[in-house]
């Protein structure tokens, strides 16, 4: 656990870094009324889509590149930032506005890895060397790198990792359905995409949005868990209180997509189209200025019959795209981010105890639930069976615990293992089930209001009986425990 002095220093350093970033950004707005430079991902317009072993190769074919575009925006006013790489994608500008971090490939047969380049030089430097590749970078407020790995989806589902200045990575997520597309929320949480669990192992279940702290604690559902099945990707917090994300029907990131959004204040009940009157395919949405958007979308086909992709600046109240801000006759522009300094997210102090291999789960009332059948009251649970995802698939039973008179239960469980819950009635029949989805980190104490309880609700202010009872220990580690190890 981080000590008080060290935690105070971290918060102070984060605040100072934010102030310096706002004042000294190398590519910020230099004067009133001038345009900021843009970092763009471009793909060759006539590139053939070849068979690939991972989604990144399909979405970013050979020749994909990062360029810096300065106003007045035109193809002649660009400079390559990914010189020497076979492909490049997913740019993230550092909070001081001087660097860009991105995914790139050093050769056709090489793995995707994370690179950085200064905006004034454009000479890439590799930051990762992960077996199977790394993709989709994000930056923590103190400069550590977050990414998804492996990029080769054929080997295993990706998870999120964090890598500090020393270059050693640590695993943050342990979701059976994987975790990808990390981005930072302003409150310091990491927003990411994961598969929705289902009894049929994810078939037709789609994906949803989740959050986790920067040490992997407090994984939480964020939005779209109860919506019709769809595949979401590339979520980004905008500067107007919304989170935008792309949506496709079949999970093919190279296929046509639309963009939806939710409000930070009510993410579960506020989903709506981002641009309801723009019948176009969208590949990227990023914030621009205080409340506007940068959108990369398809424009009508040119004389050669090939559709092109361009960058648009869209005001917050717009319902359609308007005229392109940047279009290149020889390239598709599919991602865009402003090359400006920005305030870093809030810092967070870790509550983990690395020496431990367990954590604790507390449910305040397992019978507080929205789960009903045919408008009948939910069956009452008297015991809870805890399960874990087994190494070879299926479930492994960790044990059962009694439910107290007030509906609460508590247990010590293995850390870094996907956990599931089965509420049992007096006859031992399963009345409610949660498949392995969440986990606890070393020394973490997790709590929930109920079992399938309503979202956005505060618990009753009373001390649950479970904290006064002897603590059940269900701590036998799984056979494949790899707590916190690098990929």
C-alpha positions as semicolon CSV with decimal commas, in nm:
position;residue;x (nm);y (nm);z (nm)
1;X;0,000;0,000;0,000
2;X;0,130;0,345;-0,088
3;X;0,221;0,543;0,223
4;X;0,057;0,875;0,309
5;X;0,362;1,082;0,221
6;X;0,414;0,901;-0,108
7;X;0,043;0,929;-0,192
8;X;0,045;1,303;-0,115
9;X;0,352;1,346;-0,335
10;X;0,181;1,157;-0,620
11;X;-0,125;1,381;-0,601
12;X;0,093;1,695;-0,594
13;X;0,301;1,573;-0,888
14;X;-0,015;1,502;-1,086
15;X;-0,150;1,850;-1,017
16;X;0,181;2,015;-1,111
17;X;0,208;1,806;-1,427
18;X;-0,141;1,913;-1,530
19;X;-0,059;2,282;-1,478
20;X;0,270;2,256;-1,666
21;X;0,101;2,064;-1,947
22;X;-0,160;2,333;-1,993
23;X;0,101;2,611;-1,997
24;X;0,382;2,454;-2,198
25;X;0,219;2,231;-2,461
26;X;0,437;2,251;-2,769
27;X;0,145;2,221;-3,011
28;X;-0,130;2,394;-2,816
29;X;-0,336;2,683;-2,946
30;X;-0,071;2,952;-2,998
31;X;-0,313;3,241;-3,044
32;X;-0,682;3,315;-3,045
33;X;-0,859;3,186;-3,354
34;X;-0,581;2,960;-3,482
35;X;-0,626;2,587;-3,548
36;X;-0,432;2,323;-3,353
37;X;-0,228;2,069;-3,543
38;X;-0,372;1,719;-3,588
39;X;-0,222;1,372;-3,558
40;X;-0,389;1,154;-3,821
41;X;-0,397;0,782;-3,896
42;X;-0,404;0,726;-4,271
43;X;-0,441;0,412;-4,482
44;X;-0,372;0,385;-4,857
45;X;-0,696;0,438;-5,048
46;X;-0,634;0,153;-5,290
47;X;-0,493;-0,092;-5,036
48;X;-0,616;-0,448;-5,079
49;X;-0,746;-0,623;-4,768
50;X;-0,530;-0,934;-4,729
51;X;-0,595;-1,228;-4,495
52;X;-0,464;-1,147;-4,148
53;X;-0,416;-1,317;-3,815
54;X;-0,559;-1,032;-3,607
55;X;-0,812;-0,749;-3,638
56;X;-0,544;-0,479;-3,642
57;X;-0,400;-0,606;-3,970
58;X;-0,745;-0,587;-4,129
59;X;-0,821;-0,242;-4,000
60;X;-0,473;-0,099;-4,062
61;X;-0,330;-0,263;-4,379
62;X;0,039;-0,236;-4,477
63;X;0,129;0,124;-4,551
64;X;-0,092;0,266;-4,275
65;X;0,086;0,563;-4,121
66;X;0,070;0,845;-3,868
67;X;0,113;1,201;-3,992
68;X;0,116;1,544;-3,833
69;X;-0,106;1,790;-4,020
70;X;-0,071;2,164;-3,962
71;X;-0,310;2,435;-4,077
72;X;-0,403;2,535;-4,335
73;X;-0,506;2,170;-4,366
74;X;-0,403;2,012;-4,693
75;X;-0,215;1,701;-4,805
76;X;0,092;1,914;-4,873
77;X;0,108;2,027;-4,510
78;X;0,166;1,687;-4,348
79;X;0,474;1,520;-4,201
80;X;0,513;1,147;-4,127
81;X;0,545;1,050;-3,759
82;X;0,582;0,674;-3,810
83;X;0,877;0,676;-4,048
84;X;1,027;0,328;-4,099
85;X;0,726;0,128;-3,976
86;X;0,515;-0,100;-4,194
87;X;0,192;0,017;-4,029
88;X;0,082;0,251;-3,750
89;X;-0,244;0,333;-3,572
90;X;-0,426;0,440;-3,254
91;X;-0,249;0,771;-3,171
92;X;-0,262;0,918;-2,819
93;X;-0,104;1,259;-2,755
94;X;0,079;1,302;-2,424
95;X;-0,067;1,542;-2,168
96;X;0,213;1,796;-2,225
97;X;0,139;1,795;-2,599
98;X;0,494;1,700;-2,704
99;X;0,475;1,324;-2,772
100;X;0,247;1,080;-2,950
101;X;0,212;0,717;-2,838
102;X;0,073;0,468;-3,088
103;X;0,063;0,106;-3,206
104;X;0,296;0,010;-3,489
105;X;0,456;-0,276;-3,682
106;X;0,827;-0,280;-3,765
107;X;0,779;-0,529;-4,051
108;X;0,513;-0,737;-4,229
109;X;0,584;-1,044;-4,014
110;X;0,649;-0,858;-3,689
111;X;0,407;-0,821;-3,398
112;X;0,226;-0,498;-3,328
113;X;0,396;-0,309;-3,043
114;X;0,359;0,031;-2,876
115;X;0,584;0,315;-2,998
116;X;0,634;0,679;-2,913
117;X;0,751;0,969;-3,125
118;X;0,808;1,336;-3,054
119;X;0,587;1,562;-3,260
120;X;0,885;1,765;-3,378
121;X;1,103;1,473;-3,495
122;X;0,879;1,184;-3,602
123;X;1,138;0,915;-3,517
124;X;0,956;0,619;-3,356
125;X;1,095;0,446;-3,048
126;X;0,960;0,109;-2,933
127;X;0,815;0,104;-2,579
128;X;0,702;-0,261;-2,562
129;X;0,827;-0,599;-2,679
130;X;0,534;-0,818;-2,577
131;X;0,508;-1,174;-2,718
132;X;0,198;-1,178;-2,936
133;X;0,204;-0,799;-2,967
134;X;0,053;-0,498;-2,791
135;X;-0,214;-0,257;-2,911
136;X;-0,446;0,031;-2,821
137;X;-0,233;0,250;-2,590
138;X;-0,355;0,491;-2,324
139;X;-0,162;0,708;-2,076
140;X;-0,203;0,730;-1,700
141;X;-0,165;1,078;-1,545
142;X;0,188;1,009;-1,418
143;X;0,306;0,885;-1,758
144;X;0,271;0,508;-1,727
145;X;0,147;0,323;-2,034
146;X;-0,171;0,115;-2,047
147;X;-0,225;-0,122;-2,340
148;X;-0,410;-0,435;-2,447
149;X;-0,220;-0,758;-2,521
150;X;-0,185;-0,981;-2,705
151;X;-0,266;-0,815;-3,036
152;X;-0,271;-1,160;-3,199
153;X;-0,625;-1,261;-3,109
154;X;-0,566;-1,618;-3,227
155;X;-0,351;-1,701;-2,925
156;X;-0,577;-1,589;-2,636
157;X;-0,815;-1,312;-2,542
158;X;-0,641;-0,980;-2,471
159;X;-0,616;-0,825;-2,125
160;X;-0,506;-0,481;-2,007
161;X;-0,153;-0,422;-1,880
162;X;0,023;-0,123;-1,728
163;X;0,391;-0,045;-1,790
164;X;0,591;0,211;-1,597
165;X;0,905;0,397;-1,692
166;X;1,120;0,093;-1,615
167;X;0,959;-0,108;-1,894
168;X;0,814;-0,391;-1,681
169;X;0,444;-0,460;-1,741
170;X;0,180;-0,579;-1,493
171;X;-0,157;-0,732;-1,570
172;X;-0,459;-0,522;-1,471
173;X;-0,762;-0,721;-1,590
174;X;-0,855;-1,088;-1,563
175;X;-1,181;-1,102;-1,761
176;X;-1,267;-1,443;-1,914
177;X;-1,402;-1,263;-2,222
178;X;-1,097;-1,036;-2,250
179;X;-1,043;-0,661;-2,221
180;X;-0,946;-0,413;-2,492
181;X;-0,971;-0,051;-2,615
182;X;-0,858;0,123;-2,293
183;X;-0,898;0,499;-2,257
184;X;-0,881;0,735;-1,961
185;X;-1,176;0,898;-1,791
186;X;-1,114;1,236;-1,632
187;X;-1,185;1,091;-1,287
188;X;-0,882;0,861;-1,322
189;X;-1,060;0,535;-1,405
190;X;-0,972;0,329;-1,712
191;X;-1,265;0,274;-1,948
192;X;-1,247;-0,043;-2,159
193;X;-1,446;-0,289;-2,368
194;X;-1,512;-0,649;-2,268
195;X;-1,736;-0,930;-2,384
196;X;-2,069;-0,972;-2,209
197;X;-2,078;-1,308;-2,027
198;X;-2,343;-1,555;-2,135
199;X;-2,436;-1,916;-2,076
200;X;-2,334;-1,991;-2,437
201;X;-1,978;-1,867;-2,389
202;X;-2,034;-1,530;-2,549
203;X;-2,208;-1,640;-2,869
204;X;-2,426;-1,348;-2,974
205;X;-2,370;-1,169;-2,642
206;X;-2,173;-0,878;-2,790
207;X;-1,961;-0,642;-2,582
208;X;-2,016;-0,366;-2,326
209;X;-1,824;-0,091;-2,147
210;X;-1,651;-0,139;-1,811
211;X;-1,421;0,061;-1,583
212;X;-1,131;-0,033;-1,360
213;X;-0,886;0,159;-1,142
214;X;-0,527;0,202;-1,256
215;X;-0,415;-0,084;-1,029
216;X;-0,683;-0,324;-1,155
217;X;-0,914;-0,285;-0,853
218;X;-1,286;-0,210;-0,852
219;X;-1,380;-0,345;-1,193
220;X;-1,733;-0,218;-1,263
221;X;-1,995;-0,233;-1,535
222;X;-2,025;0,111;-1,697
223;X;-2,280;0,095;-1,981
224;X;-2,463;-0,120;-2,238
225;X;-2,465;-0,445;-2,036
226;X;-2,845;-0,475;-2,079
227;X;-2,878;-0,340;-2,434
228;X;-2,947;-0,559;-2,739
229;X;-2,630;-0,748;-2,846
230;X;-2,383;-0,537;-3,042
231;X;-2,006;-0,493;-3,065
232;X;-1,867;-0,171;-2,919
233;X;-1,517;-0,035;-2,957
234;X;-1,298;0,274;-2,920
235;X;-1,481;0,447;-2,631
236;X;-1,366;0,803;-2,558
237;X;-1,480;1,058;-2,301
238;X;-1,575;1,385;-2,466
239;X;-1,536;1,728;-2,309
240;X;-1,911;1,784;-2,271
241;X;-2,000;1,510;-2,022
242;X;-2,059;1,231;-2,273
243;X;-1,875;0,911;-2,368
244;X;-1,880;0,824;-2,738
245;X;-1,812;0,479;-2,883
246;X;-1,836;0,300;-3,216
247;X;-2,088;0,025;-3,284
248;X;-2,086;-0,259;-3,537
249;X;-2,321;-0,551;-3,583
250;X;-2,067;-0,831;-3,623
251;X;-1,749;-0,722;-3,443
252;X;-1,559;-0,659;-3,769
253;X;-1,370;-0,334;-3,706
254;X;-1,303;-0,293;-4,077
255;X;-1,677;-0,304;-4,155
256;X;-1,913;-0,003;-4,157
257;X;-1,990;0,133;-3,811
258;X;-2,199;0,400;-3,645
259;X;-2,138;0,604;-3,329
260;X;-2,345;0,618;-3,011
261;X;-2,294;0,799;-2,681
262;X;-2,397;0,789;-2,316
263;X;-2,390;1,059;-2,049
264;X;-2,138;1,021;-1,768
265;X;-2,407;1,106;-1,512
266;X;-2,644;0,827;-1,629
267;X;-2,451;0,584;-1,850
268;X;-2,701;0,295;-1,816
269;X;-3,009;0,485;-1,933
270;X;-2,888;0,759;-2,168
271;X;-2,762;0,577;-2,479
272;X;-2,844;0,762;-2,803
273;X;-2,698;0,814;-3,154
274;X;-2,411;1,062;-3,156
275;X;-2,505;1,213;-3,495
276;X;-2,865;1,109;-3,561
277;X;-2,890;1,280;-3,899
278;X;-2,555;1,162;-4,040
279;X;-2,620;0,844;-4,243
280;X;-2,249;0,771;-4,279
281;X;-1,996;0,519;-4,161
282;X;-1,769;0,642;-3,880
283;X;-1,422;0,518;-3,784
284;X;-1,315;0,755;-3,506
285;X;-1,458;1,008;-3,258
286;X;-1,235;1,225;-3,038
287;X;-1,291;1,546;-2,840
288;X;-1,202;1,881;-2,995
289;X;-1,168;2,197;-2,789
290;X;-1,406;2,248;-2,498
291;X;-1,711;2,075;-2,646
292;X;-1,665;1,994;-3,015
293;X;-1,579;1,666;-3,187
294;X;-1,324;1,536;-3,435
295;X;-1,494;1,269;-3,644
296;X;-1,339;1,053;-3,916
297;X;-1,612;0,936;-4,152
298;X;-1,673;0,817;-4,505
299;X;-1,740;1,073;-4,776
300;X;-1,924;1,001;-5,104
301;X;-1,730;0,791;-5,358
302;X;-1,491;0,976;-5,588
303;X;-1,475;0,944;-5,966
304;X;-1,284;0,616;-5,935
305;X;-1,574;0,465;-5,742
306;X;-1,368;0,423;-5,427
307;X;-1,512;0,560;-5,106
308;X;-1,281;0,791;-4,914
309;X;-1,249;0,876;-4,544
310;X;-1,195;1,229;-4,417
311;X;-1,174;1,423;-4,091
312;X;-1,458;1,653;-3,980
313;X;-1,483;1,902;-3,696
314;X;-1,837;1,888;-3,558
315;X;-1,988;2,130;-3,308
316;X;-2,156;1,980;-3,005
317;X;-2,511;2,064;-3,110
318;X;-2,472;1,941;-3,470
319;X;-2,678;1,647;-3,590
320;X;-2,475;1,591;-3,907
321;X;-2,114;1,625;-4,022
322;X;-2,094;1,927;-4,248
323;X;-1,788;1,986;-4,468
324;X;-1,458;1,798;-4,420
325;X;-1,182;1,966;-4,221
326;X;-0,912;1,753;-4,384
327;X;-0,926;1,526;-4,687
328;X;-0,634;1,366;-4,872
329;X;-0,690;1,243;-5,230
330;X;-0,440;0,959;-5,193
331;X;-0,517;0,845;-4,839
332;X;-0,807;0,751;-4,615
333;X;-0,798;0,950;-4,290
334;X;-0,953;0,716;-4,032
335;X;-0,835;0,854;-3,695
336;X;-0,765;1,208;-3,576
337;X;-0,659;1,365;-3,247
338;X;-0,560;1,724;-3,172
339;X;-0,190;1,777;-3,101
340;X;-0,250;1,992;-2,794
341;X;-0,167;1,980;-2,426
342;X;-0,444;1,872;-2,191
343;X;-0,516;1,830;-1,822
344;X;-0,421;1,480;-1,701
345;X;-0,689;1,273;-1,526
346;X;-0,707;1,256;-1,150
347;X;-0,448;1,042;-0,977
348;X;-0,550;0,746;-0,762
349;X;-0,376;0,590;-0,462
350;X;-0,354;0,211;-0,472
351;X;-0,509;0,008;-0,189
352;X;-0,347;-0,320;-0,295
353;X;-0,129;-0,531;-0,065
354;X;0,107;-0,711;-0,308
355;X;0,222;-0,963;-0,047
356;X;-0,130;-1,111;-0,028
357;X;-0,277;-1,360;-0,274
358;X;-0,638;-1,308;-0,163
359;X;-0,904;-1,041;-0,130
360;X;-1,248;-1,012;0,027
361;X;-1,600;-1,000;-0,116
362;X;-1,891;-0,842;0,075
363;X;-2,252;-0,839;-0,048
364;X;-2,486;-0,619;0,156
365;X;-2,806;-0,802;0,059
366;X;-2,810;-1,089;-0,188
367;X;-3,190;-1,065;-0,192
368;X;-3,186;-0,702;-0,307
369;X;-3,242;-0,778;-0,675
370;X;-3,425;-0,666;-0,988
371;X;-3,439;-1,028;-1,104
372;X;-3,801;-1,138;-1,139
373;X;-3,985;-1,415;-1,322
374;X;-4,335;-1,359;-1,456
375;X;-4,388;-1,065;-1,219
376;X;-4,346;-1,290;-0,919
377;X;-4,130;-1,190;-0,622
378;X;-3,772;-1,307;-0,647
379;X;-3,695;-1,632;-0,467
380;X;-3,505;-1,585;-0,143
381;X;-3,145;-1,706;-0,118
382;X;-3,009;-1,867;0,198
383;X;-2,663;-1,966;0,071
384;X;-2,425;-1,848;-0,201
385;X;-2,197;-2,071;-0,404
386;X;-1,881;-1,901;-0,532
387;X;-1,730;-2,022;-0,858
388;X;-1,422;-1,941;-1,064
389;X;-1,338;-1,976;-1,430
390;X;-1,153;-2,307;-1,476
391;X;-0,827;-2,319;-1,676
392;X;-0,970;-2,551;-1,943
393;X;-1,311;-2,383;-1,958
394;X;-1,623;-2,429;-1,752
395;X;-1,655;-2,345;-1,384
396;X;-1,472;-2,452;-1,071
397;X;-1,654;-2,440;-0,736
398;X;-1,467;-2,251;-0,464
399;X;-1,722;-2,324;-0,191
400;X;-2,045;-2,205;-0,031
401;X;-2,118;-1,946;0,237
402;X;-2,426;-1,881;0,451
403;X;-2,644;-1,576;0,392
404;X;-2,705;-1,380;0,712
405;X;-3,051;-1,276;0,833
406;X;-3,015;-0,933;0,667
407;X;-2,915;-1,092;0,333
408;X;-2,543;-1,016;0,362
409;X;-2,253;-1,252;0,307
410;X;-1,876;-1,216;0,308
411;X;-1,586;-1,439;0,202
412;X;-1,211;-1,437;0,145
413;X;-1,136;-1,541;-0,215
414;X;-0,832;-1,589;-0,442
415;X;-0,696;-1,273;-0,604
416;X;-0,675;-1,219;-0,982
417;X;-0,927;-1,494;-1,061
418;X;-1,260;-1,438;-1,242
419;X;-1,533;-1,498;-0,985
420;X;-1,896;-1,603;-1,024
421;X;-2,187;-1,631;-0,782
422;X;-2,485;-1,863;-0,755
423;X;-2,759;-1,771;-0,506
424;X;-2,921;-2,087;-0,365
425;X;-3,256;-2,135;-0,193
426;X;-3,323;-2,366;0,101
427;X;-3,343;-2,668;-0,130
428;X;-3,009;-2,584;-0,292
429;X;-3,171;-2,469;-0,617
430;X;-3,004;-2,185;-0,808
431;X;-3,235;-1,882;-0,799
432;X;-2,991;-1,623;-0,941
433;X;-2,655;-1,658;-1,112
434;X;-2,369;-1,429;-1,205
435;X;-2,111;-1,589;-1,435
436;X;-1,741;-1,525;-1,360
437;X;-1,694;-1,161;-1,454
438;X;-1,531;-0,966;-1,173
439;X;-1,217;-1,026;-0,968
440;X;-1,036;-0,890;-0,665
441;X;-0,671;-0,784;-0,654
442;X;-0,428;-0,867;-0,375
443;X;-0,565;-0,729;-0,049
444;X;-0,866;-0,567;-0,218
445;X;-1,199;-0,545;-0,031
446;X;-1,489;-0,547;-0,278
447;X;-1,853;-0,485;-0,193
448;X;-2,183;-0,479;-0,381
449;X;-2,533;-0,366;-0,291
450;X;-2,713;-0,682;-0,401
451;X;-2,747;-0,957;-0,659
452;X;-2,861;-0,803;-0,990
453;X;-2,949;-0,492;-0,790
454;X;-3,059;-0,170;-0,957
455;X;-2,781;0,051;-1,094
456;X;-2,688;0,395;-0,959
457;X;-2,819;0,326;-0,609
458;X;-2,655;0,392;-0,274
459;X;-2,677;0,119;-0,006
460;X;-2,866;0,152;0,320
461;X;-2,659;0,302;0,600
462;X;-2,625;0,009;0,840
463;X;-2,357;-0,239;0,938
464;X;-2,419;-0,577;0,770
465;X;-2,430;-0,887;0,989
466;X;-2,175;-1,064;0,769
467;X;-1,889;-0,846;0,898
468;X;-1,956;-0,973;1,253
469;X;-1,961;-1,342;1,158
470;X;-1,649;-1,562;1,115
471;X;-1,496;-1,500;0,772
472;X;-1,521;-1,803;0,537
473;X;-1,196;-1,864;0,346
474;X;-1,240;-1,997;-0,009
475;X;-0,881;-1,942;-0,108
476;X;-0,745;-2,243;-0,295
477;X;-0,569;-2,085;-0,595
478;X;-0,653;-2,206;-0,948
479;X;-0,404;-2,416;-1,136
480;X;-0,321;-2,135;-1,379
481;X;-0,277;-1,852;-1,128
482;X;-0,057;-1,588;-1,292
483;X;-0,123;-1,299;-1,060
484;X;0,022;-0,974;-1,192
485;X;0,272;-1,135;-1,428
486;X;0,374;-0,971;-1,753
487;X;0,229;-1,108;-2,078
